[in-house]
PDB file of C-alpha atoms in Angstrom:
ATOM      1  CA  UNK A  27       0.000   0.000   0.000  1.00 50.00           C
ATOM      2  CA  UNK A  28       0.999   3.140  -0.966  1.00 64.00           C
ATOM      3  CA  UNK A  29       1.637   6.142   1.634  1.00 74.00           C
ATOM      4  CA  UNK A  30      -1.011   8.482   0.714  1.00 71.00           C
ATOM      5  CA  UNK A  31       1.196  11.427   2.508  1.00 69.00           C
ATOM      6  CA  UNK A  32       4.029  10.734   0.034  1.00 77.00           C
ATOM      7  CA  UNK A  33       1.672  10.047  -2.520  1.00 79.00           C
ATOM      8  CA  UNK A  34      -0.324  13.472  -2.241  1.00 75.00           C
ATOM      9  CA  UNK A  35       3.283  14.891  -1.774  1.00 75.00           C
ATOM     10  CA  UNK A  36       4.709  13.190  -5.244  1.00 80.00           C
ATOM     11  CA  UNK A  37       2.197  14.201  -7.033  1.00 80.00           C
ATOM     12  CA  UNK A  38       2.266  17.981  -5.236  1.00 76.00           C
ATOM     13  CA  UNK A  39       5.510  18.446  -6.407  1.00 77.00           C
ATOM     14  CA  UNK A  40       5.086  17.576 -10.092  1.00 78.00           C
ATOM     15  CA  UNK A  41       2.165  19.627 -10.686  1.00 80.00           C
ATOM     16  CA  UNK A  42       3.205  22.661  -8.858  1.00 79.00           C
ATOM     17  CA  UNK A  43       6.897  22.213 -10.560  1.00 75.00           C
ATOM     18  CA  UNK A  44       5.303  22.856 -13.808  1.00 80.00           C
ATOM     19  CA  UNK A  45       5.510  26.117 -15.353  1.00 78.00           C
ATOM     20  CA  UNK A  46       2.024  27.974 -15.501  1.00 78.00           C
ATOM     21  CA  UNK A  47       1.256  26.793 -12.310  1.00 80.00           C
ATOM     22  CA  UNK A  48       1.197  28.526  -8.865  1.00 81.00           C
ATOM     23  CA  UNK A  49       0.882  26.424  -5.969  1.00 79.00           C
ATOM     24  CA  UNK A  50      -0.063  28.235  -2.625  1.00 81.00           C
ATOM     25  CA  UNK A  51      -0.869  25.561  -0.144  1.00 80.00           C
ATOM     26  CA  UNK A  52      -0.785  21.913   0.076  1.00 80.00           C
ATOM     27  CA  UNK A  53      -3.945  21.054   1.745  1.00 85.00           C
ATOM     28  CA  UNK A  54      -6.705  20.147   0.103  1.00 86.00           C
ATOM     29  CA  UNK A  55     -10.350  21.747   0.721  1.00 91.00           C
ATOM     30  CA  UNK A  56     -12.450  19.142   1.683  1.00 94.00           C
ATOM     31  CA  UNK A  57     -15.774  21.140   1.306  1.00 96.00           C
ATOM     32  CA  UNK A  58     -16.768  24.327   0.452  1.00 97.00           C
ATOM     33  CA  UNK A  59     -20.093  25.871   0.657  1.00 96.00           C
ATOM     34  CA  UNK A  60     -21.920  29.133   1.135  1.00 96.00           C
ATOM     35  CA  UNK A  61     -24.646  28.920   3.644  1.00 94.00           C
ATOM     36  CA  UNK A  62     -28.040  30.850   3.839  1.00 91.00           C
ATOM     37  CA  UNK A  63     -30.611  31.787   6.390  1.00 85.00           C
ATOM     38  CA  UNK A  64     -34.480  30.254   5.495  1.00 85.00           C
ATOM     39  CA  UNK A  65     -35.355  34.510   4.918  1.00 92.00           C
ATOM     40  CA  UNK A  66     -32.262  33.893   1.906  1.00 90.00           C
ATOM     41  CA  UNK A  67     -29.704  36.249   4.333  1.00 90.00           C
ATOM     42  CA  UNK A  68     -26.321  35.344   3.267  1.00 92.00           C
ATOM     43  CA  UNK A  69     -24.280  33.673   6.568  1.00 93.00           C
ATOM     44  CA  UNK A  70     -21.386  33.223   4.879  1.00 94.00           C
ATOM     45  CA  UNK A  71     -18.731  30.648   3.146  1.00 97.00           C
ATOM     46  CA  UNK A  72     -17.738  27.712   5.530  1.00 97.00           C
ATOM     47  CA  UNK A  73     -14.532  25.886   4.204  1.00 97.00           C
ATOM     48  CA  UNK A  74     -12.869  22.979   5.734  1.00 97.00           C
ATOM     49  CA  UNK A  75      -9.803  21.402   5.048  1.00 95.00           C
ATOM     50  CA  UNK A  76      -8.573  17.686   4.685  1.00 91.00           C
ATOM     51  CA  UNK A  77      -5.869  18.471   8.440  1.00 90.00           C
ATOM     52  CA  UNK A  78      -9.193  19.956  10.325  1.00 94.00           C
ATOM     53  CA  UNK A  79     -11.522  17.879  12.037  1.00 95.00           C
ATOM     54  CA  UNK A  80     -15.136  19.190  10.983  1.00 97.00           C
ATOM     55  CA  UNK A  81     -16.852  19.048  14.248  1.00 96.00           C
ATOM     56  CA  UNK A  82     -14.647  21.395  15.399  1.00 96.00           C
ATOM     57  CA  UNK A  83     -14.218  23.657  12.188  1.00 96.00           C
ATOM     58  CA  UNK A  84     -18.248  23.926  11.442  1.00 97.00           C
ATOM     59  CA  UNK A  85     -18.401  25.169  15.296  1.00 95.00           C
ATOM     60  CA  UNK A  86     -15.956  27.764  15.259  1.00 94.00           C
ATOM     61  CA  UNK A  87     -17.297  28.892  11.847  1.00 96.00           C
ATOM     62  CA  UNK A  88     -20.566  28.768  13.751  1.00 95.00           C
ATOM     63  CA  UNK A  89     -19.626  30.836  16.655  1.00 93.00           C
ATOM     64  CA  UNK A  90     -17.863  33.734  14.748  1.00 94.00           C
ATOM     65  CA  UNK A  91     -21.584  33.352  12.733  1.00 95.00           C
ATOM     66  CA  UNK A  92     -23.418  33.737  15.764  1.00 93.00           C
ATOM     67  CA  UNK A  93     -25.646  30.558  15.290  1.00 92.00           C
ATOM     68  CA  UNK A  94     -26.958  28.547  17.235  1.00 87.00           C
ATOM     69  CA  UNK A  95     -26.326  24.858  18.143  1.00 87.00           C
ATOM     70  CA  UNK A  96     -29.695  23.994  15.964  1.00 86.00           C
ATOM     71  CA  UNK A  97     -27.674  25.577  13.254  1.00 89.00           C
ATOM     72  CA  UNK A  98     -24.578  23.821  14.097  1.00 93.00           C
ATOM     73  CA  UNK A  99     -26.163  20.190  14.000  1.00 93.00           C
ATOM     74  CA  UNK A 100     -27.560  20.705  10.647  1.00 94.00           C
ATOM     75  CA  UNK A 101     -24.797  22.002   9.099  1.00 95.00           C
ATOM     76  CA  UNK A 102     -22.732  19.258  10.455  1.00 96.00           C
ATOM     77  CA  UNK A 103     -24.914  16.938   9.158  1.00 96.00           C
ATOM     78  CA  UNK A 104     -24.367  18.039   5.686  1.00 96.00           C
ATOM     79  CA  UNK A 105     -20.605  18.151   5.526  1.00 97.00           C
ATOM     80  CA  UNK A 106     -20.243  14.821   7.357  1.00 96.00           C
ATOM     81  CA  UNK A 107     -22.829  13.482   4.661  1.00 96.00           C
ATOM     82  CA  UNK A 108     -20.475  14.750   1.509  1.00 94.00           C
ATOM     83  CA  UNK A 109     -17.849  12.549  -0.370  1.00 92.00           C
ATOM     84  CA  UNK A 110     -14.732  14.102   0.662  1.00 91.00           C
ATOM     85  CA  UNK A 111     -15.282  14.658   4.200  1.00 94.00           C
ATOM     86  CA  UNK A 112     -13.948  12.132   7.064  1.00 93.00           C
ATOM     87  CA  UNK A 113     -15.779  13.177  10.458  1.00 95.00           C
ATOM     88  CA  UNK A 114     -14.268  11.016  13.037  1.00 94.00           C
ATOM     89  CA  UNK A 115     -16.597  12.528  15.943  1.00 93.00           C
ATOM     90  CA  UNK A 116     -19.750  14.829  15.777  1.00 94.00           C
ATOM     91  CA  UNK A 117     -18.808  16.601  19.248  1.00 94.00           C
ATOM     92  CA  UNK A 118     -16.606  19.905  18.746  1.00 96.00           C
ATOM     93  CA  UNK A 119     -13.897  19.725  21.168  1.00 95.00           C
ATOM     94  CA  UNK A 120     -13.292  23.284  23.298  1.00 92.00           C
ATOM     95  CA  UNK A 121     -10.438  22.024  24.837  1.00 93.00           C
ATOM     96  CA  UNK A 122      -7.322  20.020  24.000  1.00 94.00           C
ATOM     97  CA  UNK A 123      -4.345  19.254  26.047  1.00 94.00           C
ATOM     98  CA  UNK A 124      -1.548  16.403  25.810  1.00 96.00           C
ATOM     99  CA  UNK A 125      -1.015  15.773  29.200  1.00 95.00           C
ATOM    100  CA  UNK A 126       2.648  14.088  30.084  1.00 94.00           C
ATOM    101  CA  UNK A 127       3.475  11.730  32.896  1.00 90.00           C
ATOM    102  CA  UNK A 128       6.189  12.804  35.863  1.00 86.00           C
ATOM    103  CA  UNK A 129       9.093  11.564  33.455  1.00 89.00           C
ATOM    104  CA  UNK A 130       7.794  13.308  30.263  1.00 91.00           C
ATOM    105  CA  UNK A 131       6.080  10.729  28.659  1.00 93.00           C
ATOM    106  CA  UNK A 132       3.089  11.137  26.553  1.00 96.00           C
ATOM    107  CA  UNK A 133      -0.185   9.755  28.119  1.00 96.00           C
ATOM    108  CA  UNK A 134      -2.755  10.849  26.197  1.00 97.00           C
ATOM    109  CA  UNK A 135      -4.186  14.332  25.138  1.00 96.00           C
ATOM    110  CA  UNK A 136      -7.084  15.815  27.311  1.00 97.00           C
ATOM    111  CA  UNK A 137     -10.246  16.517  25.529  1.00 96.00           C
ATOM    112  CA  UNK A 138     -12.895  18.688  27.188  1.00 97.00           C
ATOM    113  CA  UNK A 139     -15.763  18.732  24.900  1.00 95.00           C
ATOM    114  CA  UNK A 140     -18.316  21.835  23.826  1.00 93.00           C
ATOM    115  CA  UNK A 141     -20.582  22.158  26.777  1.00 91.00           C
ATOM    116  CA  UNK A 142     -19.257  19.163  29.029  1.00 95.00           C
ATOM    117  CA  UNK A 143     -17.914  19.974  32.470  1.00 96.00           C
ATOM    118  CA  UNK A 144     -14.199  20.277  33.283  1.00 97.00           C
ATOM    119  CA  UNK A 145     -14.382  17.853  35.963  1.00 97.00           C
ATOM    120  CA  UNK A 146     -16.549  15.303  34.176  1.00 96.00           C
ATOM    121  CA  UNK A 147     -13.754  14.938  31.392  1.00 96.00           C
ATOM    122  CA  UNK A 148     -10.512  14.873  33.811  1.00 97.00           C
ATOM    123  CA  UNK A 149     -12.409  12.163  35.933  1.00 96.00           C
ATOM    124  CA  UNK A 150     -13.266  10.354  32.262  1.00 95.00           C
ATOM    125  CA  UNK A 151      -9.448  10.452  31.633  1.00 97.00           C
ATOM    126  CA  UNK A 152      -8.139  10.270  34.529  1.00 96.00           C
ATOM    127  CA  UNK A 153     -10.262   6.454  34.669  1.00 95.00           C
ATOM    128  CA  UNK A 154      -9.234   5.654  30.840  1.00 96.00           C
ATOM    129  CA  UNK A 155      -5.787   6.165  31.626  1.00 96.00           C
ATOM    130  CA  UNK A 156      -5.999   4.682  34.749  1.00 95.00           C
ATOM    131  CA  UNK A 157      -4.188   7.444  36.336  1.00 96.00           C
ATOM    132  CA  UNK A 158      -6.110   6.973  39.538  1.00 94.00           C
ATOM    133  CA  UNK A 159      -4.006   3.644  39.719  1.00 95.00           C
ATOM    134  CA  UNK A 160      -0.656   5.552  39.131  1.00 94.00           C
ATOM    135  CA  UNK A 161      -1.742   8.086  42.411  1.00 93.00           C
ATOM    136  CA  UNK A 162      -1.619  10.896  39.977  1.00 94.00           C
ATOM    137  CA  UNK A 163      -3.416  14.525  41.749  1.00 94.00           C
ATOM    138  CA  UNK A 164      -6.803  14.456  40.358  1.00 95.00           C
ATOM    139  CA  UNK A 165      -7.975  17.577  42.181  1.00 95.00           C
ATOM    140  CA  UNK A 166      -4.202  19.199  41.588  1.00 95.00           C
ATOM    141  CA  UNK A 167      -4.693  19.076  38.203  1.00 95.00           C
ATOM    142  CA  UNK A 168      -8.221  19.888  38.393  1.00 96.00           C
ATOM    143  CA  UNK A 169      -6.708  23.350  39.976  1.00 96.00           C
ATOM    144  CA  UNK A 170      -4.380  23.461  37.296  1.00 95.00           C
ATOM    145  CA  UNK A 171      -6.932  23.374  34.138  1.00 96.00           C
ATOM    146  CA  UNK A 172      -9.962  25.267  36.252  1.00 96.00           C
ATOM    147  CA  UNK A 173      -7.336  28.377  36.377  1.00 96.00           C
ATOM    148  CA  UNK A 174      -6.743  28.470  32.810  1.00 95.00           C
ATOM    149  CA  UNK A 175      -8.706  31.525  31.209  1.00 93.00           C
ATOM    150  CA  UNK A 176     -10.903  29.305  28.594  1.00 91.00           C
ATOM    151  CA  UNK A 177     -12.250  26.558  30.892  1.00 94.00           C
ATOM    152  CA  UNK A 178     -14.777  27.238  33.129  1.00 94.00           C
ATOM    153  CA  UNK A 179     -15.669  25.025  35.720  1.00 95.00           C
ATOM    154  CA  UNK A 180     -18.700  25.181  37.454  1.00 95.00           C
ATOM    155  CA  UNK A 181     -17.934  22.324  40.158  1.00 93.00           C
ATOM    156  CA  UNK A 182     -15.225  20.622  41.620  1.00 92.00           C
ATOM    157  CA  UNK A 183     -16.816  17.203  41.814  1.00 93.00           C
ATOM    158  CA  UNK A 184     -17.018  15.020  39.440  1.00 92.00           C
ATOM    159  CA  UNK A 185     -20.436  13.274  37.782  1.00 91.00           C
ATOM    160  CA  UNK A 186     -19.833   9.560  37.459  1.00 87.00           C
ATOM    161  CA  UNK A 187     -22.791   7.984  36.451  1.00 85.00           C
ATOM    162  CA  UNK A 188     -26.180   9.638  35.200  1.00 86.00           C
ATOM    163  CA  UNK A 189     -29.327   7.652  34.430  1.00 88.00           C
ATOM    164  CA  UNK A 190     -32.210   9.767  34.028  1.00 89.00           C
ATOM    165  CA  UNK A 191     -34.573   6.904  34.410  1.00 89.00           C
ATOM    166  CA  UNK A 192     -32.904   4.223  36.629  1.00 90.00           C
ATOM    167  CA  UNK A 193     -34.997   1.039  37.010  1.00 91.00           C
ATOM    168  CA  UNK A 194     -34.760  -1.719  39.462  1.00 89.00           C
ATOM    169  CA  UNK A 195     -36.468  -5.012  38.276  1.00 88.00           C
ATOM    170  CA  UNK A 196     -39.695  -3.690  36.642  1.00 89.00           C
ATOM    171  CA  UNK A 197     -39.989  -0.901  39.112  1.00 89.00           C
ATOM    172  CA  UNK A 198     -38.762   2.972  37.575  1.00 90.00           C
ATOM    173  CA  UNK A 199     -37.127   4.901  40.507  1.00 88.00           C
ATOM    174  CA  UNK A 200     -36.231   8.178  38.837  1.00 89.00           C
ATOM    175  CA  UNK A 201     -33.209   9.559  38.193  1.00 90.00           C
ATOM    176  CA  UNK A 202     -29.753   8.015  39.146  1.00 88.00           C
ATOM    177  CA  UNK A 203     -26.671   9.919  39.566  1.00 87.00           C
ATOM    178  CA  UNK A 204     -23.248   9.081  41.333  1.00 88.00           C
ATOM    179  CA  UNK A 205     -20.936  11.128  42.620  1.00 90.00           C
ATOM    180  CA  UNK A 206     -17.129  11.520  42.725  1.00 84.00           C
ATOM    181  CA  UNK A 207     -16.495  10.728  46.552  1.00 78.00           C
TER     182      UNK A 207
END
C-alpha cells in the first residue's frame, strides 16, 4: 500500500513544478459551501480542510456566525454526509491538552468537549488512563486546568454515572446519579 502522505506529496511536487502553475498551499479543501438563512440572508462561506476535524471547524465557523447549536447540528450533518469529508466525531472539542506523565512521557491528550464539564472529562481520563491507579493529583490538576482563562468550571466534583430513568427489576425509581467521593 501506498503512503497516501508521500503520494499526495509526489504528485504535489510535479504539478506545482510545472511552469504555468502557482501552488499556494498543500492542503486540500475538503468542502466548500456558502450557507443561507431560510429569509435567503447570506451567513457566509464555511470551508474545511482535509488536516481539520469538521466538528470542530463547522463550530468555530458557527460561533464567529453567531448561530446557534440547531444551526450547528444541521450544518454538520451536511458536511459529514459529503464525499470528501472524514468526520471522526460529531462533538466539537473546546479544549485540548496532551497531558505528560512525571518523566515526560506522553499519556494521552485531554479533551474537554463543547458544553461538558471540566471535571466530568478529567475524571473520564483520569479512569481511561488509569491514572487513579498511578496516584496521579486528580484535584491538583483539576486546579491546574480550572485556572486556565478558557475553561470554566462550574464544580469541583465530578459526575460519574447519570441515568435519568434508573430502574430496578420492573420498578422505575427516577433519576440516578453518582458522585465523585
Amino acid at each position: 500500500s501506498i503512503d497516501e502522505i508521500a503520494l499526495k506529496n509526489y504528485v504535489l511536487g510535479n504539478a506545482c513544478g510545472i511552469n504555468r502553475i502557482k501552488c499556494t498551499r498543500n492542503v486540500a479543501i475538503v468542502f466548500k459551501r456558502l450557507f443561507r438563512k431560510e429569509d435567503d440572508s447570506h451567513i457566509g462561506t464555511l470551508v474545511v480542510f482535509e488536516n481539520e476535524e469538521p466538528a470542530d471547524r463547522v463550530y468555530q465557523w458557527c460561533t464567529a456566525n453567531h448561530l446557534d447549536m440547531g444551526y450547528f447540528r444541521n450544518i454538520l450533518n451536511i458536511v459529514c454526509d459529503s464525499d470528501l469529508v472524514v468526520c471522526r466525531r460529531r462533538d466539537p472539542i473546546s479544549l485540548a491538552i496532551p497531558m505528560r506523565g512525571p518523566e515526560g512521557e506522553f499519556v494521552n491528550t485531554f479533551e474537554i468537549k463543547v458544553g461538558q464539564e471540566p471535571v466530568d472529562a478529567l475524571f473520564g481520563f483520569f479512569s481511561a488512563n488509569e491514572l487513579f491507579q498511578k496516584n496521579w493529583d486528580f484535584h491538583g490538576v483539576l486546579h491546574q486546568i480550572c485556572a486556565m482563562d478558557m475553561v470554566n468550571c462550574k464544580r469541583h466534583k465530578a459526575l460519574k454515572h447519570y441515568d435519568g430513568n434508573f430502574t430496578m427489576g420492573e420498578v422505575s425509581v427516577g433519576p440516578l446519579v453518582i458522585w465523585e467521593d
